[in-house]
Amino acid sequence: MHSSTPDTPVSDAATTSPADSVDAASTVDATGAADPTDLADAPAPAADRAFHERPGGSRQVWRRLAADRWALAGGAVVIATTLVALLAPWITRAFGVDPYTYHLDLLTPSGVPAGPLGGVSAAHPFGVEPQTGRDLFAVVVEGTRTSFSIGMGATVLSMAIAIALGLSAGYLGGWWDAIVSRLTDITLGFPHLVFMIAISAIIPATAPRLPVMILIIGILGWPSTARVLRSRTMAVRKRTFVGASRAMGAGGLHIMTTQVLPNLVATIIVLTTISIPGKITAEAALSFLGVGVPPPTPSWGRSIGSAITWVATDPWYLVFPGAALFLVTLAFNLFGDGLRDALDPRTGERR
């Protein structure tokens, strides 16, 4: 008769949504407010199993990624490219070739490689470079090291800028968010290629080109990523565990680094994977236009740019560096798309 009075306690489990339950659990973990004896009595194996089996758990992510054959193929190419970039000097040495040695005896008087298919032979599996006679296999392998190093370095720099600006703007809001948003709009509307060409052209020839290329490409490559991270940060900022940490007196920097940033890791991984091919292509474009790494340093873009002038007489010169750039770009995009779908199955269901 009195069961419906206002004093009757209401079960938390009946009024708490699954998302709030996860937030509450995260709050307990972050603040350390849970009783150690209760934690000791909790069934750890069952909790671990529940974590791995939930839709976003590690086992489910790997299972979905393994089911995507295109993502696996892209990941295999990415791993192979990374190994080639790291082991480039040893690979060329094992094949007995050198990207800096000229073989003028393998060229015709007009500078075209002697023999069929651009001078392909057992000693030179990709043929030789016109006018110089350099081994094209060694040029492509060492070019992998150059292009991959610049692409990865520029990606790390741009992601660091994007994380710092996107995370702080999304969490702090106010005037800082307005400044970062306007800076993002200006940078997105800036003619990147023209600016990169101009900066590369005025850099002194004595300056190390590799760090310069990383700085130029990386500083201009953050806006799109920062905008996505800002949006995700604004969504995470409204979660219950963030509000609880703020109510318990946690500082803004502590909340951003220990509460908000861990919830953006999956997004950051996917954005990093997808942005790498864009940075590699930017380096190739600058080298193609003659403002990238200086000769005779091997580079895919420089080889493609040189091959354009010889495409009528030696089309095979364009095939191998162009195929390398195409395959690596495609592989990173396939792997990034598959990783995104594995981490968030809803994107795969909508496609």
Short mmCIF file of C-alpha atoms in Angstrom, two decimals:
data_model
loop_
_atom_site.label_atom_id
_atom_site.label_comp_id
_atom_site.label_asym_id
_atom_site.label_seq_id
_atom_site.Cartn_x
_atom_site.Cartn_y
_atom_site.Cartn_z
CA MET A 1 0.00 0.00 0.00
CA HIS A 2 2.87 2.25 0.74
CA SER A 3 5.14 0.79 -1.94
CA SER A 4 4.70 3.77 -4.25
CA THR A 5 5.66 6.49 -1.78
CA PRO A 6 8.48 8.89 -2.80
CA ASP A 7 10.70 7.48 -0.05
CA THR A 8 10.86 4.12 -1.77
CA PRO A 9 14.41 3.66 -3.25
CA VAL A 10 14.61 3.05 -6.96
CA SER A 11 17.04 0.48 -8.30
CA ASP A 12 20.03 2.03 -10.04
CA ALA A 13 20.22 -0.89 -12.43
CA ALA A 14 16.69 -0.19 -13.62
CA THR A 15 17.31 3.47 -14.38
CA THR A 16 20.85 3.36 -15.66
CA SER A 17 21.47 2.90 -19.36
CA PRO A 18 24.24 0.64 -20.63
CA ALA A 19 26.24 3.68 -21.78
CA ASP A 20 25.95 5.27 -18.33
CA SER A 21 27.08 2.00 -16.79
CA VAL A 22 30.20 2.07 -18.93
CA ASP A 23 30.76 5.71 -18.00
CA ALA A 24 30.34 4.94 -14.32
CA ALA A 25 32.80 2.07 -14.58
CA SER A 26 35.25 4.35 -16.34
CA THR A 27 34.81 6.93 -13.58
CA VAL A 28 35.60 4.38 -10.93
CA ASP A 29 38.71 3.30 -12.78
CA ALA A 30 39.90 6.84 -13.41
CA THR A 31 39.34 8.25 -9.94
CA GLY A 32 40.34 5.22 -7.94
CA ALA A 33 37.24 5.50 -5.78
CA ALA A 34 36.46 1.79 -5.82
CA ASP A 35 37.12 -0.29 -2.74
CA PRO A 36 40.26 -2.43 -3.22
CA THR A 37 38.62 -5.35 -1.44
CA ASP A 38 35.71 -5.26 -3.88
CA LEU A 39 38.12 -5.18 -6.80
CA ALA A 40 40.03 -8.11 -5.38
CA ASP A 41 36.83 -10.15 -5.07
CA ALA A 42 35.70 -9.35 -8.64
CA PRO A 43 36.02 -12.23 -11.13
CA ALA A 44 38.88 -10.89 -13.25
CA PRO A 45 38.84 -13.64 -15.91
CA ALA A 46 35.13 -13.07 -16.53
CA ALA A 47 35.66 -9.31 -16.75
CA ASP A 48 38.53 -9.77 -19.19
CA ARG A 49 36.46 -12.16 -21.26
CA ALA A 50 33.55 -9.71 -21.33
CA PHE A 51 35.89 -6.93 -22.46
CA HIS A 52 37.33 -8.96 -25.31
CA GLU A 53 33.93 -10.25 -26.43
CA ARG A 54 32.05 -6.96 -26.37
CA PRO A 55 31.41 -5.30 -29.80
CA GLY A 56 34.41 -2.99 -29.45
CA GLY A 57 36.68 -5.54 -27.74
CA SER A 58 40.03 -6.55 -29.11
CA ARG A 59 38.94 -10.02 -30.22
CA GLN A 60 35.97 -8.66 -32.10
CA VAL A 61 38.13 -6.00 -33.77
CA TRP A 62 40.69 -8.56 -34.93
CA ARG A 63 37.93 -10.91 -36.06
CA ARG A 64 36.31 -8.24 -38.21
CA LEU A 65 39.67 -7.12 -39.57
CA ALA A 66 40.64 -10.71 -40.43
CA ALA A 67 37.35 -11.14 -42.30
CA ASP A 68 38.20 -8.21 -44.61
CA ARG A 69 40.47 -9.68 -47.28
CA TRP A 70 41.20 -6.31 -48.87
CA ALA A 71 42.29 -4.87 -45.54
CA LEU A 72 44.57 -7.87 -44.93
CA ALA A 73 46.09 -7.47 -48.40
CA GLY A 74 46.64 -3.78 -47.76
CA GLY A 75 48.18 -4.51 -44.37
CA ALA A 76 50.56 -7.04 -45.92
CA VAL A 77 51.72 -4.48 -48.49
CA VAL A 78 52.15 -1.87 -45.74
CA ILE A 79 54.29 -4.25 -43.69
CA ALA A 80 56.35 -5.21 -46.74
CA THR A 81 56.88 -1.53 -47.63
CA THR A 82 57.97 -0.76 -44.08
CA LEU A 83 60.49 -3.59 -44.14
CA VAL A 84 61.84 -2.46 -47.53
CA ALA A 85 62.21 1.11 -46.25
CA LEU A 86 64.06 -0.06 -43.14
CA LEU A 87 66.26 -2.61 -44.90
CA ALA A 88 66.84 -0.76 -48.18
CA PRO A 89 70.68 -0.61 -47.96
CA TRP A 90 70.93 -4.31 -47.12
CA ILE A 91 68.47 -5.27 -49.87
CA THR A 92 70.41 -3.45 -52.57
CA ARG A 93 73.67 -4.86 -51.23
CA ALA A 94 72.24 -8.40 -51.30
CA PHE A 95 71.28 -7.96 -54.96
CA GLY A 96 74.67 -6.45 -55.75
CA VAL A 97 73.26 -3.16 -57.05
CA ASP A 98 73.81 0.47 -56.12
CA PRO A 99 71.53 3.46 -56.88
CA TYR A 100 74.49 5.80 -57.25
CA THR A 101 76.61 3.81 -59.71
CA TYR A 102 76.37 4.79 -63.38
CA HIS A 103 76.44 2.05 -66.02
CA LEU A 104 76.94 4.00 -69.20
CA ASP A 105 77.98 0.84 -71.04
CA LEU A 106 74.37 -0.40 -70.77
CA LEU A 107 73.04 2.58 -72.77
CA THR A 108 72.78 3.23 -76.47
CA PRO A 109 74.42 6.37 -77.94
CA SER A 110 71.07 8.16 -77.59
CA GLY A 111 70.95 7.42 -73.86
CA VAL A 112 68.19 4.78 -74.02
CA PRO A 113 68.84 1.47 -72.20
CA ALA A 114 70.14 -1.23 -74.50
CA GLY A 115 68.13 -4.44 -74.65
CA PRO A 116 64.41 -5.12 -74.33
CA LEU A 117 62.08 -3.82 -71.59
CA GLY A 118 64.34 -0.97 -70.57
CA GLY A 119 67.43 -3.12 -70.12
CA VAL A 120 65.85 -5.78 -67.89
CA SER A 121 68.30 -8.59 -67.16
CA ALA A 122 69.32 -10.95 -64.38
CA ALA A 123 71.75 -8.33 -63.05
CA HIS A 124 69.18 -5.51 -63.36
CA PRO A 125 65.68 -6.95 -62.74
CA PHE A 126 63.92 -3.59 -63.24
CA GLY A 127 66.22 -2.40 -66.02
CA VAL A 128 68.39 0.70 -65.90
CA GLU A 129 67.70 4.41 -65.84
CA PRO A 130 67.98 6.28 -69.15
CA GLN A 131 70.90 8.65 -69.64
CA THR A 132 72.63 7.52 -66.41
CA GLY A 133 72.39 3.72 -66.48
CA ARG A 134 71.67 3.52 -62.75
CA ASP A 135 70.01 0.31 -61.64
CA LEU A 136 66.28 0.99 -61.48
CA PHE A 137 65.63 -1.69 -58.85
CA ALA A 138 68.08 0.02 -56.49
CA VAL A 139 66.55 3.42 -57.29
CA VAL A 140 63.03 2.18 -56.46
CA VAL A 141 64.13 0.43 -53.26
CA GLU A 142 66.11 3.42 -52.00
CA GLY A 143 63.29 5.68 -53.16
CA THR A 144 61.00 3.70 -50.87
CA ARG A 145 63.22 4.67 -47.97
CA THR A 146 63.17 8.35 -48.95
CA SER A 147 59.45 8.67 -49.72
CA PHE A 148 58.37 6.52 -46.77
CA SER A 149 60.59 8.42 -44.33
CA ILE A 150 59.22 11.78 -45.44
CA GLY A 151 55.63 10.49 -45.43
CA MET A 152 55.89 8.99 -41.95
CA GLY A 153 57.76 11.97 -40.50
CA ALA A 154 55.26 14.46 -41.93
CA THR A 155 52.36 12.34 -40.65
CA VAL A 156 53.77 12.23 -37.12
CA LEU A 157 54.27 16.00 -37.12
CA SER A 158 50.82 16.78 -38.53
CA MET A 159 49.11 14.35 -36.14
CA ALA A 160 50.90 15.90 -33.15
CA ILE A 161 49.68 19.36 -34.17
CA ALA A 162 46.16 18.07 -34.90
CA ILE A 163 45.88 16.26 -31.55
CA ALA A 164 47.10 19.26 -29.57
CA LEU A 165 44.83 21.76 -31.31
CA GLY A 166 41.78 19.54 -31.82
CA LEU A 167 41.80 18.15 -28.28
CA SER A 168 42.31 21.50 -26.59
CA ALA A 169 39.78 23.33 -28.78
CA GLY A 170 37.12 20.67 -28.32
CA TYR A 171 37.54 20.48 -24.55
CA LEU A 172 38.19 24.11 -23.62
CA GLY A 173 35.82 25.75 -26.11
CA GLY A 174 35.28 29.51 -25.87
CA TRP A 175 37.73 31.92 -27.43
CA TRP A 176 40.41 29.25 -27.90
CA ASP A 177 38.00 27.09 -29.89
CA ALA A 178 37.09 30.11 -32.04
CA ILE A 179 40.76 30.85 -32.77
CA VAL A 180 41.58 27.23 -33.65
CA SER A 181 38.47 26.95 -35.84
CA ARG A 182 39.34 30.09 -37.81
CA LEU A 183 42.97 28.95 -38.15
CA THR A 184 41.73 25.60 -39.43
CA ASP A 185 39.50 27.28 -42.00
CA ILE A 186 42.32 29.51 -43.21
CA THR A 187 44.76 26.61 -43.50
CA LEU A 188 42.22 24.46 -45.35
CA GLY A 189 41.60 27.26 -47.84
CA PHE A 190 45.30 27.90 -48.37
CA PRO A 191 46.83 26.71 -51.67
CA HIS A 192 49.07 24.06 -50.13
CA LEU A 193 50.90 22.95 -53.25
CA VAL A 194 51.72 26.49 -54.35
CA PHE A 195 52.93 27.36 -50.86
CA MET A 196 55.05 24.20 -50.60
CA ILE A 197 56.62 24.88 -54.00
CA ALA A 198 57.41 28.48 -53.03
CA ILE A 199 58.94 27.52 -49.68
CA SER A 200 60.94 24.66 -51.20
CA ALA A 201 62.28 26.95 -53.90
CA ILE A 202 63.63 29.58 -51.49
CA ILE A 203 65.22 27.13 -49.06
CA PRO A 204 69.03 27.30 -49.39
CA ALA A 205 70.60 24.43 -51.28
CA THR A 206 72.84 23.69 -48.29
CA ALA A 207 69.85 22.99 -46.02
CA PRO A 208 69.07 19.30 -45.41
CA ARG A 209 66.13 18.60 -47.69
CA LEU A 210 64.67 15.64 -45.80
CA PRO A 211 63.84 17.57 -42.58
CA VAL A 212 62.70 20.55 -44.66
CA MET A 213 60.26 18.40 -46.62
CA ILE A 214 58.93 16.86 -43.41
CA LEU A 215 58.36 20.31 -41.88
CA ILE A 216 56.68 21.77 -44.96
CA ILE A 217 54.32 18.84 -45.53
CA GLY A 218 53.65 18.20 -41.84
CA ILE A 219 52.87 21.79 -40.85
CA LEU A 220 50.24 22.08 -43.59
CA GLY A 221 48.70 18.63 -43.12
CA TRP A 222 46.87 18.95 -39.79
CA PRO A 223 43.57 20.88 -40.37
CA SER A 224 41.25 18.06 -41.49
CA THR A 225 42.39 15.78 -38.69
CA ALA A 226 42.13 18.54 -36.08
CA ARG A 227 38.55 19.24 -37.13
CA VAL A 228 37.55 15.58 -36.68
CA LEU A 229 39.30 15.32 -33.29
CA ARG A 230 37.65 18.55 -32.11
CA SER A 231 34.24 17.13 -32.92
CA ARG A 232 34.98 13.82 -31.18
CA THR A 233 36.38 15.65 -28.13
CA MET A 234 33.22 17.72 -27.81
CA ALA A 235 31.19 14.50 -27.77
CA VAL A 236 33.41 12.79 -25.16
CA ARG A 237 33.44 15.92 -22.99
CA LYS A 238 29.71 15.46 -22.34
CA ARG A 239 30.13 11.92 -21.03
CA THR A 240 29.33 11.14 -17.41
CA PHE A 241 32.82 10.09 -16.33
CA VAL A 242 34.30 13.38 -17.54
CA GLY A 243 31.77 15.34 -15.53
CA ALA A 244 32.46 13.19 -12.48
CA SER A 245 36.20 13.77 -12.74
CA ARG A 246 35.62 17.49 -13.07
CA ALA A 247 33.34 17.46 -10.02
CA MET A 248 36.01 15.68 -7.98
CA GLY A 249 38.43 18.52 -8.69
CA ALA A 250 40.54 17.08 -11.53
CA GLY A 251 42.30 19.70 -13.62
CA GLY A 252 41.63 20.31 -17.28
CA LEU A 253 44.99 18.97 -18.46
CA HIS A 254 44.57 15.82 -16.37
CA ILE A 255 41.10 15.18 -17.77
CA MET A 256 42.21 15.77 -21.35
CA THR A 257 45.17 13.42 -21.12
CA THR A 258 43.71 10.65 -18.95
CA GLN A 259 39.97 10.76 -19.69
CA VAL A 260 39.36 12.26 -23.13
CA LEU A 261 42.48 11.32 -25.09
CA PRO A 262 42.25 7.54 -24.43
CA ASN A 263 38.75 7.61 -25.93
CA LEU A 264 40.17 9.12 -29.14
CA VAL A 265 42.87 6.50 -29.68
CA ALA A 266 40.86 4.48 -32.21
CA THR A 267 40.01 7.60 -34.20
CA ILE A 268 43.64 8.76 -34.13
CA ILE A 269 44.90 5.38 -35.37
CA VAL A 270 42.48 5.35 -38.29
CA LEU A 271 43.19 8.98 -39.26
CA THR A 272 46.93 8.35 -39.08
CA THR A 273 46.68 5.31 -41.34
CA ILE A 274 44.58 7.15 -43.89
CA SER A 275 46.72 10.31 -43.90
CA ILE A 276 50.07 8.58 -44.57
CA PRO A 277 49.47 8.03 -48.33
CA GLY A 278 48.54 11.69 -48.74
CA LYS A 279 51.87 12.75 -47.27
CA ILE A 280 53.78 10.29 -49.47
CA THR A 281 51.94 11.61 -52.53
CA ALA A 282 52.73 15.20 -51.51
CA GLU A 283 56.44 14.37 -51.39
CA ALA A 284 56.19 12.66 -54.76
CA ALA A 285 54.43 15.71 -56.23
CA LEU A 286 57.12 18.09 -54.97
CA SER A 287 59.90 15.84 -56.24
CA PHE A 288 58.05 15.48 -59.55
CA LEU A 289 57.99 19.28 -59.88
CA GLY A 290 61.72 19.48 -59.11
CA VAL A 291 61.51 21.12 -55.66
CA GLY A 292 61.76 17.95 -53.58
CA VAL A 293 64.85 15.99 -52.63
CA PRO A 294 67.81 16.93 -54.82
CA PRO A 295 69.41 14.51 -57.28
CA PRO A 296 70.93 11.99 -57.19
CA THR A 297 68.95 11.05 -54.04
CA PRO A 298 66.44 8.38 -55.13
CA SER A 299 62.78 9.31 -54.83
CA TRP A 300 59.62 7.93 -56.40
CA GLY A 301 58.41 11.36 -57.40
CA ARG A 302 61.71 12.35 -58.95
CA SER A 303 61.89 9.08 -60.89
CA ILE A 304 58.34 9.58 -62.17
CA GLY A 305 59.13 13.15 -63.16
CA SER A 306 62.24 12.03 -65.05
CA ALA A 307 60.34 9.16 -66.68
CA ILE A 308 57.79 11.52 -68.22
CA THR A 309 60.42 12.90 -70.60
CA TRP A 310 61.39 9.37 -71.67
CA VAL A 311 57.94 7.79 -71.87
CA ALA A 312 57.94 7.82 -75.69
CA THR A 313 61.28 6.01 -76.04
CA ASP A 314 61.50 4.05 -72.76
CA PRO A 315 58.02 3.56 -71.21
CA TRP A 316 59.31 0.89 -68.81
CA TYR A 317 61.14 3.57 -66.88
CA LEU A 318 57.76 4.89 -65.69
CA VAL A 319 56.24 1.53 -64.78
CA PHE A 320 58.15 0.54 -61.65
CA PRO A 321 58.29 3.80 -59.63
CA GLY A 322 54.70 4.58 -60.68
CA ALA A 323 53.52 1.10 -59.66
CA ALA A 324 55.31 1.39 -56.31
CA LEU A 325 53.62 4.71 -55.52
CA PHE A 326 50.22 3.40 -56.65
CA LEU A 327 50.42 0.14 -54.66
CA VAL A 328 51.56 1.78 -51.44
CA THR A 329 48.88 4.48 -51.65
CA LEU A 330 46.19 1.88 -52.38
CA ALA A 331 47.42 -0.41 -49.60
CA PHE A 332 47.30 2.29 -46.93
CA ASN A 333 43.81 3.32 -48.02
CA LEU A 334 42.52 -0.26 -48.00
CA PHE A 335 44.04 -1.00 -44.62
CA GLY A 336 42.77 2.28 -43.17
CA ASP A 337 39.23 1.65 -44.41
CA GLY A 338 39.27 -1.90 -43.04
CA LEU A 339 40.63 -0.74 -39.70
CA ARG A 340 37.94 1.92 -39.46
CA ASP A 341 35.20 -0.63 -40.16
CA ALA A 342 36.71 -3.06 -37.63
CA LEU A 343 36.84 -0.46 -34.87
CA ASP A 344 33.36 0.87 -35.66
CA PRO A 345 31.17 -1.83 -37.25
CA ARG A 346 28.39 0.70 -37.94
CA THR A 347 30.44 2.27 -40.73
CA GLY A 348 30.75 -1.09 -42.47
CA GLU A 349 27.01 -1.71 -42.14
CA ARG A 350 26.19 1.60 -43.80
CA ARG A 351 28.44 0.91 -46.78
#
